[in-house]
Amino acid sequence: MPDRPWSPTYLNLQSTIQDLFLYDFQVEIDRLGEEVAKQFQSNPTIPGVILSKNGQLKGMLSRRRFWEHMSRPYSLDLFYKRPLASLYVFTKTDVLILKGETPIFEAARQALQRSPQLLYDPIIVELNSGVYRLIDIHQLLIAQSKIHELTHQLLEEKTYANRVQTEKMASLGRMMAGVAHEIRNPVNSVNGNLSFLDDYYKKLIELLLIYEQEIGQKPNRIVEFEEEIELDFILEDTPSILQSLQVSAESLIQIVASLRNFSRMDSRKQQIVDIRECIDSTLLILKNRIKNSVETIKNYQEIPPIHCYSGQLSQVLMNLLANAIDTLMERKEKEKNFKPRIEISTQVIENYNGARGISIKILDNGMGIPPEIQERIFEDFFTTKPIGKGTGLGLAISYQIVTQKHNGQLNLRSEVGVGTEFEIVLPMENAV
């Protein structure tokens, strides 16, 4: 009889053979053959019997081989009333023994690699030390088929999710391009007119000074109104306001330029880009998240412009920097005196696949990533963030953009409690 009810509908990609239909039929090898025959007759689904001696595993006798030998002439006289050991001498074959935690697809692979005469013999499953069960090959192949179906379904879901994400980013890019275009004209108008406004203000001040010189003693009404509107403060504060407006307008122009650069998500042509400008544009977009809470250090060495898909590369930088900010904020919540820091560096390296390359490093002093998570960090749909906070696609898509679109590398170095470094390496052959 099986250890537990089983159905292939309960399987998942991590299922192992101990999750399957297992049979517990084990007898001492000195028991009579008729006892096994009676069990096989009353339980037609049992695939075989595990043989032991003093509790130690000796081997396995499949149902098929048992009845093959029992059906031969004189076999009933030879084996039916004798210990199983005498029959086992004639039927002994190599037995496949697998650990209970063996994945289903691996068990099926090993089972199918056996010689043809052993192909349908059951497999011994070792659940614990000295604890054995049997698994029927038919059930194993059904389970393998289910795993194959689940894998195919997951691949379809991944393909669909990637397509949706790409379309979302392309739509976002088109929207941002439209917003940037709509903002650019009024911003340019504000910025262009500020110089005239500053000039007009200076001329009005000169006019006021001339009035004072020509009039001499001010009438009481003028003196009272100057006090009412706080003229001295207006004259002192207006230049600061004009300067602040000028700085804000220039900042808006930079943000619009960054949005236009980031909006090139759906561009199918490579463009010549200065990577440092891409980084600065991304930091500008993230400025509201960084503000004064994160120290940003830039170590830019001279690197050449490169041919790349600038919008997609900006998306990679956005993902890496946003993740760095997330881990910094997480650590800041836990450690009162923690000082968040992001260090960004660019340089030409000499040992990239035996040639020169361009390196962009983003280093944070956040929580760090445990080794077991590092192994899966670039997998589709893998995320450690709470539900609703992450899709598990950001780093996976970033990895694809760097490795497949740009023939580069995306490397990870991290230590828990110290921080994380992501390094984008692009081949120098892309350089201008």
GROMACS .gro file of C-alpha atoms in nm:
model
  432
    1MET     CA    1   0.000   0.000   0.000
    2PRO     CA    2   0.121   0.358  -0.064
    3ASP     CA    3   0.244   0.572   0.224
    4ARG     CA    4   0.014   0.861   0.130
    5PRO     CA    5  -0.253   0.963  -0.124
    6TRP     CA    6  -0.102   1.129  -0.425
    7SER     CA    7  -0.206   1.318  -0.735
    8PRO     CA    8   0.012   1.490  -0.996
    9THR     CA    9  -0.198   1.805  -0.953
   10TYR     CA   10  -0.022   1.867  -0.619
   11LEU     CA   11   0.325   1.880  -0.774
   12ASN     CA   12   0.537   2.189  -0.824
   13LEU     CA   13   0.877   2.255  -0.978
   14GLN     CA   14   1.050   2.186  -0.645
   15SER     CA   15   0.876   1.852  -0.587
   16THR     CA   16   1.095   1.551  -0.507
   17ILE     CA   17   1.036   1.177  -0.529
   18GLN     CA   18   0.939   1.157  -0.163
   19ASP     CA   19   0.629   1.358  -0.262
   20LEU     CA   20   0.514   1.075  -0.491
   21PHE     CA   21   0.320   0.751  -0.456
   22LEU     CA   22   0.553   0.537  -0.239
   23TYR     CA   23   0.503   0.172  -0.145
   24ASP     CA   24   0.603   0.023   0.186
   25PHE     CA   25   0.654  -0.347   0.120
   26GLN     CA   26   0.966  -0.489   0.282
   27VAL     CA   27   1.031  -0.845   0.399
   28GLU     CA   28   1.322  -1.042   0.537
   29ILE     CA   29   1.505  -1.237   0.267
   30ASP     CA   30   1.460  -1.563   0.462
   31ARG     CA   31   1.078  -1.546   0.433
   32LEU     CA   32   0.903  -1.790   0.202
   33GLY     CA   33   0.822  -1.706  -0.158
   34GLU     CA   34   0.454  -1.786  -0.109
   35GLU     CA   35   0.418  -1.492   0.134
   36VAL     CA   36   0.527  -1.243  -0.133
   37ALA     CA   37   0.311  -1.416  -0.393
   38LYS     CA   38   0.003  -1.371  -0.174
   39GLN     CA   39   0.083  -1.000  -0.121
   40PHE     CA   40   0.128  -0.948  -0.495
   41GLN     CA   41  -0.204  -1.124  -0.564
   42SER     CA   42  -0.399  -0.921  -0.307
   43ASN     CA   43  -0.232  -0.588  -0.401
   44PRO     CA   44  -0.197  -0.580  -0.781
   45THR     CA   45  -0.043  -0.229  -0.783
   46ILE     CA   46   0.262  -0.311  -0.570
   47PRO     CA   47   0.561  -0.284  -0.810
   48GLY     CA   48   0.802  -0.498  -0.610
   49VAL     CA   49   0.935  -0.600  -0.272
   50ILE     CA   50   1.233  -0.469  -0.075
   51LEU     CA   51   1.450  -0.747   0.066
   52SER     CA   52   1.637  -0.710   0.393
   53LYS     CA   53   1.839  -0.922   0.632
   54ASN     CA   54   1.834  -0.837   1.000
   55GLY     CA   55   1.695  -0.497   0.907
   56GLN     CA   56   1.973  -0.423   0.654
   57LEU     CA   57   1.892  -0.366   0.287
   58LYS     CA   58   1.987  -0.660   0.066
   59GLY     CA   59   1.815  -0.574  -0.260
   60MET     CA   60   1.485  -0.555  -0.443
   61LEU     CA   61   1.270  -0.798  -0.638
   62SER     CA   62   1.029  -0.652  -0.890
   63ARG     CA   63   0.681  -0.791  -0.941
   64ARG     CA   64   0.757  -0.859  -1.307
   65ARG     CA   65   1.072  -1.063  -1.237
   66PHE     CA   66   0.905  -1.249  -0.952
   67TRP     CA   67   0.619  -1.377  -1.170
   68GLU     CA   68   0.851  -1.443  -1.465
   69HIS     CA   69   1.048  -1.692  -1.259
   70MET     CA   70   0.745  -1.832  -1.082
   71SER     CA   71   0.582  -1.910  -1.417
   72ARG     CA   72   0.869  -2.126  -1.538
   73PRO     CA   73   0.851  -2.506  -1.518
   74TYR     CA   74   0.920  -2.646  -1.172
   75SER     CA   75   0.963  -2.290  -1.029
   76LEU     CA   76   0.675  -2.334  -0.787
   77ASP     CA   77   0.840  -2.645  -0.647
   78LEU     CA   78   1.178  -2.470  -0.631
   79PHE     CA   79   1.086  -2.130  -0.488
   80TYR     CA   80   0.728  -2.119  -0.360
   81LYS     CA   81   0.799  -2.302  -0.034
   82ARG     CA   82   1.158  -2.187  -0.001
   83PRO     CA   83   1.316  -1.863   0.135
   84LEU     CA   84   1.328  -1.568  -0.104
   85ALA     CA   85   1.709  -1.583  -0.090
   86SER     CA   86   1.706  -1.883  -0.325
   87LEU     CA   87   1.494  -1.696  -0.582
   88TYR     CA   88   1.694  -1.376  -0.542
   89VAL     CA   89   2.010  -1.556  -0.655
   90PHE     CA   90   1.851  -1.603  -1.000
   91THR     CA   91   1.687  -1.260  -1.026
   92LYS     CA   92   1.952  -1.037  -0.872
   93THR     CA   93   2.014  -0.721  -1.079
   94ASP     CA   94   2.151  -0.374  -1.025
   95VAL     CA   95   1.910  -0.169  -0.817
   96LEU     CA   96   1.870   0.209  -0.847
   97ILE     CA   97   1.859   0.368  -0.500
   98LEU     CA   98   1.784   0.740  -0.472
   99LYS     CA   99   1.751   0.979  -0.180
  100GLY     CA  100   1.401   1.102  -0.101
  101GLU     CA  101   1.497   1.462  -0.173
  102THR     CA  102   1.602   1.380  -0.531
  103PRO     CA  103   1.413   1.609  -0.774
  104ILE     CA  104   1.158   1.428  -0.989
  105PHE     CA  105   1.319   1.523  -1.320
  106GLU     CA  106   1.659   1.394  -1.199
  107ALA     CA  107   1.508   1.065  -1.079
  108ALA     CA  108   1.334   1.017  -1.414
  109ARG     CA  109   1.658   1.089  -1.600
  110GLN     CA  110   1.851   0.828  -1.401
  111ALA     CA  111   1.570   0.574  -1.432
  112LEU     CA  112   1.557   0.609  -1.811
  113GLN     CA  113   1.935   0.574  -1.840
  114ARG     CA  114   1.921   0.216  -1.708
  115SER     CA  115   1.960  -0.078  -1.943
  116PRO     CA  116   1.642  -0.172  -2.136
  117GLN     CA  117   1.581  -0.489  -1.932
  118LEU     CA  118   1.572  -0.280  -1.612
  119LEU     CA  119   1.373   0.010  -1.755
  120TYR     CA  120   1.044  -0.075  -1.584
  121ASP     CA  121   1.186  -0.202  -1.255
  122PRO     CA  122   1.082   0.010  -0.955
  123ILE     CA  123   1.327   0.240  -0.777
  124ILE     CA  124   1.421   0.218  -0.411
  125VAL     CA  125   1.372   0.550  -0.230
  126GLU     CA  126   1.576   0.610   0.086
  127LEU     CA  127   1.372   0.845   0.304
  128ASN     CA  128   1.599   0.830   0.608
  129SER     CA  129   1.892   0.617   0.710
  130GLY     CA  130   1.766   0.258   0.692
  131VAL     CA  131   1.412   0.360   0.588
  132TYR     CA  132   1.325   0.251   0.232
  133ARG     CA  133   1.023   0.265   0.005
  134LEU     CA  134   0.946   0.177  -0.358
  135ILE     CA  135   0.832   0.400  -0.640
  136ASP     CA  136   0.665   0.269  -0.953
  137ILE     CA  137   0.823   0.388  -1.281
  138HIS     CA  138   0.481   0.456  -1.433
  139GLN     CA  139   0.403   0.699  -1.151
  140LEU     CA  140   0.746   0.860  -1.186
  141LEU     CA  141   0.694   0.921  -1.559
  142ILE     CA  142   0.350   1.071  -1.494
  143ALA     CA  143   0.512   1.304  -1.239
  144GLN     CA  144   0.788   1.393  -1.487
  145SER     CA  145   0.523   1.480  -1.745
  146LYS     CA  146   0.352   1.708  -1.492
  147ILE     CA  147   0.684   1.879  -1.411
  148HIS     CA  148   0.744   1.928  -1.784
  149GLU     CA  149   0.395   2.081  -1.816
  150LEU     CA  150   0.461   2.316  -1.522
  151THR     CA  151   0.798   2.417  -1.669
  152HIS     CA  152   0.639   2.494  -2.005
  153GLN     CA  153   0.366   2.694  -1.833
  154LEU     CA  154   0.622   2.891  -1.631
  155LEU     CA  155   0.824   2.968  -1.943
  156GLU     CA  156   0.510   3.097  -2.111
  157GLU     CA  157   0.433   3.311  -1.804
  158LYS     CA  158   0.788   3.447  -1.801
  159THR     CA  159   0.770   3.529  -2.171
  160TYR     CA  160   0.436   3.700  -2.121
  161ALA     CA  161   0.559   3.888  -1.812
  162ASN     CA  162   0.871   4.005  -1.996
  163ARG     CA  163   0.657   4.116  -2.288
  164VAL     CA  164   0.420   4.302  -2.056
  165GLN     CA  165   0.712   4.463  -1.871
  166THR     CA  166   0.874   4.567  -2.200
  167GLU     CA  167   0.547   4.714  -2.323
  168LYS     CA  168   0.496   4.893  -1.991
  169MET     CA  169   0.842   5.045  -2.011
  170ALA     CA  170   0.789   5.141  -2.374
  171SER     CA  171   0.456   5.301  -2.284
  172LEU     CA  172   0.620   5.477  -1.991
  173GLY     CA  173   0.894   5.596  -2.222
  174ARG     CA  174   0.644   5.735  -2.473
  175MET     CA  175   0.448   5.903  -2.193
  176MET     CA  176   0.763   6.054  -2.044
  177ALA     CA  177   0.872   6.175  -2.388
  178GLY     CA  178   0.535   6.346  -2.430
  179VAL     CA  179   0.547   6.499  -2.082
  180ALA     CA  180   0.903   6.619  -2.138
  181HIS     CA  181   0.802   6.774  -2.469
  182GLU     CA  182   0.504   6.954  -2.310
  183ILE     CA  183   0.715   7.083  -2.020
  184ARG     CA  184   1.015   7.186  -2.227
  185ASN     CA  185   0.856   7.484  -2.404
  186PRO     CA  186   0.711   7.662  -2.097
  187VAL     CA  187   1.028   7.586  -1.898
  188ASN     CA  188   1.244   7.734  -2.174
  189SER     CA  189   1.012   8.036  -2.180
  190VAL     CA  190   1.048   8.084  -1.803
  191ASN     CA  191   1.424   8.040  -1.818
  192GLY     CA  192   1.463   8.272  -2.113
  193ASN     CA  193   1.249   8.548  -1.961
  194LEU     CA  194   1.421   8.542  -1.623
  195SER     CA  195   1.719   8.732  -1.760
  196PHE     CA  196   1.484   9.002  -1.890
  197LEU     CA  197   1.301   9.009  -1.556
  198ASP     CA  198   1.631   9.055  -1.373
  199ASP     CA  199   1.728   9.338  -1.609
  200TYR     CA  200   1.388   9.507  -1.567
  201TYR     CA  201   1.421   9.484  -1.189
  202LYS     CA  202   1.762   9.654  -1.194
  203LYS     CA  203   1.628   9.934  -1.414
  204LEU     CA  204   1.330   9.989  -1.181
  205ILE     CA  205   1.570  10.018  -0.886
  206GLU     CA  206   1.771  10.276  -1.078
  207LEU     CA  207   1.446  10.464  -1.150
  208LEU     CA  208   1.355  10.465  -0.779
  209LEU     CA  209   1.697  10.605  -0.692
  210ILE     CA  210   1.655  10.883  -0.950
  211TYR     CA  211   1.311  10.969  -0.808
  212GLU     CA  212   1.461  10.997  -0.458
  213GLN     CA  213   1.740  11.223  -0.583
  214GLU     CA  214   1.506  11.448  -0.781
  215ILE     CA  215   1.221  11.466  -0.530
  216GLY     CA  216   1.436  11.506  -0.222
  217GLN     CA  217   1.206  11.497   0.079
  218LYS     CA  218   0.952  11.216   0.027
  219PRO     CA  219   0.586  11.301   0.086
  220ASN     CA  220   0.430  11.134   0.390
  221ARG     CA  221   0.203  10.921   0.171
  222ILE     CA  222   0.505  10.766  -0.007
  223VAL     CA  223   0.688  10.707   0.322
  224GLU     CA  224   0.381  10.539   0.475
  225PHE     CA  225   0.332  10.315   0.169
  226GLU     CA  226   0.701  10.213   0.167
  227GLU     CA  227   0.665  10.107   0.530
  228GLU     CA  228   0.337   9.928   0.458
  229ILE     CA  229   0.483   9.715   0.176
  230GLU     CA  230   0.822   9.677   0.353
  231LEU     CA  231   1.012   9.823   0.058
  232ASP     CA  232   1.355   9.766   0.213
  233PHE     CA  233   1.283   9.395   0.249
  234ILE     CA  234   1.149   9.373  -0.108
  235LEU     CA  235   1.463   9.539  -0.246
  236GLU     CA  236   1.679   9.300  -0.043
  237ASP     CA  237   1.483   8.978  -0.111
  238THR     CA  238   1.394   9.016  -0.480
  239PRO     CA  239   1.748   8.939  -0.613
  240SER     CA  240   1.747   8.616  -0.407
  241ILE     CA  241   1.407   8.522  -0.547
  242LEU     CA  242   1.523   8.586  -0.902
  243GLN     CA  243   1.837   8.379  -0.844
  244SER     CA  244   1.630   8.096  -0.693
  245LEU     CA  245   1.397   8.102  -0.993
  246GLN     CA  246   1.697   8.086  -1.225
  247VAL     CA  247   1.841   7.785  -1.043
  248SER     CA  248   1.500   7.612  -1.040
  249ALA     CA  249   1.447   7.675  -1.410
  250GLU     CA  250   1.790   7.533  -1.494
  251SER     CA  251   1.716   7.231  -1.275
  252LEU     CA  252   1.385   7.181  -1.458
  253ILE     CA  253   1.567   7.193  -1.790
  254GLN     CA  254   1.806   6.923  -1.667
  255ILE     CA  255   1.515   6.709  -1.546
  256VAL     CA  256   1.338   6.745  -1.880
  257ALA     CA  257   1.658   6.643  -2.057
  258SER     CA  258   1.688   6.343  -1.824
  259LEU     CA  259   1.328   6.243  -1.891
  260ARG     CA  260   1.386   6.268  -2.264
  261ASN     CA  261   1.695   6.051  -2.232
  262PHE     CA  262   1.519   5.796  -2.010
  263SER     CA  263   1.218   5.790  -2.242
  264ARG     CA  264   1.411   5.624  -2.523
  265MET     CA  265   1.304   5.281  -2.393
  266ASP     CA  266   1.159   5.160  -2.718
  267SER     CA  267   1.445   5.281  -2.936
  268ARG     CA  268   1.560   5.006  -3.172
  269LYS     CA  269   1.876   5.187  -3.271
  270GLN     CA  270   2.190   5.229  -3.069
  271GLN     CA  271   2.305   5.583  -2.996
  272ILE     CA  272   2.632   5.743  -2.893
  273VAL     CA  273   2.607   5.812  -2.520
  274ASP     CA  274   2.826   5.942  -2.241
  275ILE     CA  275   2.764   5.695  -1.960
  276ARG     CA  276   2.839   5.957  -1.697
  277GLU     CA  277   2.559   6.176  -1.832
  278CYS     CA  278   2.323   5.875  -1.812
  279ILE     CA  279   2.420   5.826  -1.447
  280ASP     CA  280   2.373   6.195  -1.365
  281SER     CA  281   2.035   6.199  -1.541
  282THR     CA  282   1.920   5.897  -1.342
  283LEU     CA  283   2.038   6.051  -1.015
  284LEU     CA  284   1.847   6.366  -1.102
  285ILE     CA  285   1.526   6.168  -1.151
  286LEU     CA  286   1.587   5.996  -0.815
  287LYS     CA  287   1.681   6.322  -0.643
  288ASN     CA  288   1.356   6.334  -0.447
  289ARG     CA  289   1.435   5.993  -0.291
  290ILE     CA  290   1.798   6.079  -0.216
  291LYS     CA  291   1.772   6.444  -0.110
  292ASN     CA  292   1.999   6.503   0.189
  293SER     CA  293   1.955   6.156   0.341
  294VAL     CA  294   2.202   5.968   0.117
  295GLU     CA  295   2.560   6.074   0.057
  296THR     CA  296   2.639   6.032  -0.311
  297ILE     CA  297   3.004   6.000  -0.409
  298LYS     CA  298   3.106   6.014  -0.775
  299ASN     CA  299   3.442   5.876  -0.882
  300TYR     CA  300   3.431   5.933  -1.255
  301GLN     CA  301   3.744   5.845  -1.446
  302GLU     CA  302   3.777   5.934  -1.812
  303ILE     CA  303   3.584   5.688  -2.030
  304PRO     CA  304   3.493   5.716  -2.399
  305PRO     CA  305   3.136   5.756  -2.525
  306ILE     CA  306   2.983   5.426  -2.635
  307HIS     CA  307   2.724   5.292  -2.876
  308CYS     CA  308   2.431   5.158  -2.671
  309TYR     CA  309   2.056   5.153  -2.625
  310SER     CA  310   2.058   5.455  -2.398
  311GLY     CA  311   1.703   5.419  -2.268
  312GLN     CA  312   1.754   5.056  -2.174
  313LEU     CA  313   2.088   5.129  -2.010
  314SER     CA  314   1.920   5.410  -1.816
  315GLN     CA  315   1.661   5.155  -1.704
  316VAL     CA  316   1.941   4.932  -1.569
  317LEU     CA  317   2.096   5.225  -1.381
  318MET     CA  318   1.753   5.318  -1.245
  319ASN     CA  319   1.693   4.963  -1.117
  320LEU     CA  320   2.036   4.934  -0.952
  321LEU     CA  321   2.025   5.278  -0.790
  322ALA     CA  322   1.664   5.236  -0.674
  323ASN     CA  323   1.752   4.900  -0.516
  324ALA     CA  324   2.052   5.060  -0.346
  325ILE     CA  325   1.831   5.334  -0.201
  326ASP     CA  326   1.581   5.073  -0.080
  327THR     CA  327   1.844   4.877   0.114
  328LEU     CA  328   1.994   5.197   0.255
  329MET     CA  329   1.655   5.312   0.384
  330GLU     CA  330   1.592   4.966   0.530
  331ARG     CA  331   1.918   4.978   0.724
  332LYS     CA  332   1.859   5.338   0.832
  333GLU     CA  333   1.528   5.236   0.991
  334LYS     CA  334   1.708   4.967   1.194
  335GLU     CA  335   2.022   5.161   1.290
  336LYS     CA  336   1.975   5.507   1.440
  337ASN     CA  337   2.327   5.643   1.369
  338PHE     CA  338   2.364   5.483   1.026
  339LYS     CA  339   2.486   5.714   0.747
  340PRO     CA  340   2.366   5.593   0.404
  341ARG     CA  341   2.617   5.617   0.121
  342ILE     CA  342   2.622   5.536  -0.250
  343GLU     CA  343   2.950   5.544  -0.440
  344ILE     CA  344   2.944   5.544  -0.820
  345SER     CA  345   3.260   5.496  -1.024
  346THR     CA  346   3.348   5.465  -1.391
  347GLN     CA  347   3.675   5.350  -1.540
  348VAL     CA  348   3.838   5.167  -1.826
  349ILE     CA  349   3.954   4.819  -1.723
  350GLU     CA  350   4.218   4.611  -1.897
  351ASN     CA  351   4.115   4.253  -1.821
  352TYR     CA  352   3.765   4.219  -1.961
  353ASN     CA  353   3.765   3.883  -2.147
  354GLY     CA  354   4.129   3.940  -2.234
  355ALA     CA  355   4.058   4.287  -2.373
  356ARG     CA  356   3.967   4.633  -2.251
  357GLY     CA  357   3.624   4.721  -2.118
  358ILE     CA  358   3.424   4.995  -1.951
  359SER     CA  359   3.327   4.944  -1.588
  360ILE     CA  360   3.043   5.118  -1.404
  361LYS     CA  361   3.024   5.032  -1.033
  362ILE     CA  362   2.742   5.116  -0.794
  363LEU     CA  363   2.842   5.050  -0.432
  364ASP     CA  364   2.618   5.096  -0.128
  365ASN     CA  365   2.674   5.039   0.244
  366GLY     CA  366   2.328   4.888   0.295
  367MET     CA  367   2.209   4.558   0.438
  368GLY     CA  368   2.407   4.332   0.205
  369ILE     CA  369   2.275   4.017   0.035
  370PRO     CA  370   2.303   3.666   0.187
  371PRO     CA  371   2.493   3.411  -0.028
  372GLU     CA  372   2.184   3.192  -0.084
  373ILE     CA  373   1.997   3.491  -0.229
  374GLN     CA  374   2.294   3.602  -0.440
  375GLU     CA  375   2.269   3.273  -0.628
  376ARG     CA  376   1.913   3.358  -0.740
  377ILE     CA  377   1.928   3.738  -0.759
  378PHE     CA  378   1.900   3.753  -1.142
  379GLU     CA  379   1.621   3.494  -1.172
  380ASP     CA  380   1.287   3.600  -1.318
  381PHE     CA  381   1.019   3.669  -1.055
  382PHE     CA  382   1.263   3.627  -0.765
  383THR     CA  383   1.221   3.901  -0.507
  384THR     CA  384   1.271   3.940  -0.133
  385LYS     CA  385   1.041   4.242  -0.117
  386PRO     CA  386   0.689   4.218   0.031
  387ILE     CA  387   0.393   4.152  -0.197
  388GLY     CA  388   0.312   4.465  -0.391
  389LYS     CA  389   0.660   4.613  -0.343
  390GLY     CA  390   0.850   4.421  -0.609
  391THR     CA  391   0.783   4.215  -0.923
  392GLY     CA  392   1.106   4.016  -0.929
  393LEU     CA  393   1.172   4.138  -1.284
  394GLY     CA  394   1.391   4.445  -1.229
  395LEU     CA  395   1.727   4.271  -1.189
  396ALA     CA  396   1.635   3.991  -1.431
  397ILE     CA  397   1.556   4.241  -1.707
  398SER     CA  398   1.866   4.444  -1.617
  399TYR     CA  399   2.077   4.131  -1.656
  400GLN     CA  400   1.925   4.060  -1.997
  401ILE     CA  401   1.979   4.419  -2.114
  402VAL     CA  402   2.347   4.416  -2.013
  403THR     CA  403   2.437   4.062  -2.125
  404GLN     CA  404   2.216   4.009  -2.429
  405LYS     CA  405   2.160   4.358  -2.567
  406HIS     CA  406   2.510   4.493  -2.498
  407ASN     CA  407   2.724   4.174  -2.480
  408GLY     CA  408   2.843   4.282  -2.137
  409GLN     CA  409   2.846   4.150  -1.783
  410LEU     CA  410   2.647   4.237  -1.471
  411ASN     CA  411   2.850   4.130  -1.168
  412LEU     CA  412   2.749   4.119  -0.803
  413ARG     CA  413   2.963   4.137  -0.492
  414SER     CA  414   2.796   4.160  -0.153
  415GLU     CA  415   2.853   4.095   0.216
  416VAL     CA  416   2.581   4.097   0.478
  417GLY     CA  417   2.617   4.395   0.711
  418VAL     CA  418   2.877   4.561   0.486
  419GLY     CA  419   2.706   4.645   0.158
  420THR     CA  420   2.658   4.554  -0.207
  421GLU     CA  421   2.837   4.637  -0.529
  422PHE     CA  422   2.689   4.590  -0.875
  423GLU     CA  423   2.929   4.626  -1.166
  424ILE     CA  424   2.823   4.679  -1.526
  425VAL     CA  425   3.102   4.587  -1.767
  426LEU     CA  426   3.064   4.682  -2.134
  427PRO     CA  427   3.306   4.578  -2.410
  428MET     CA  428   3.534   4.853  -2.539
  429GLU     CA  429   3.436   4.758  -2.893
  430ASN     CA  430   3.117   4.959  -2.830
  431ALA     CA  431   3.326   5.271  -2.765
  432VAL     CA  432   3.339   5.553  -3.015
   0.00000   0.00000   0.00000
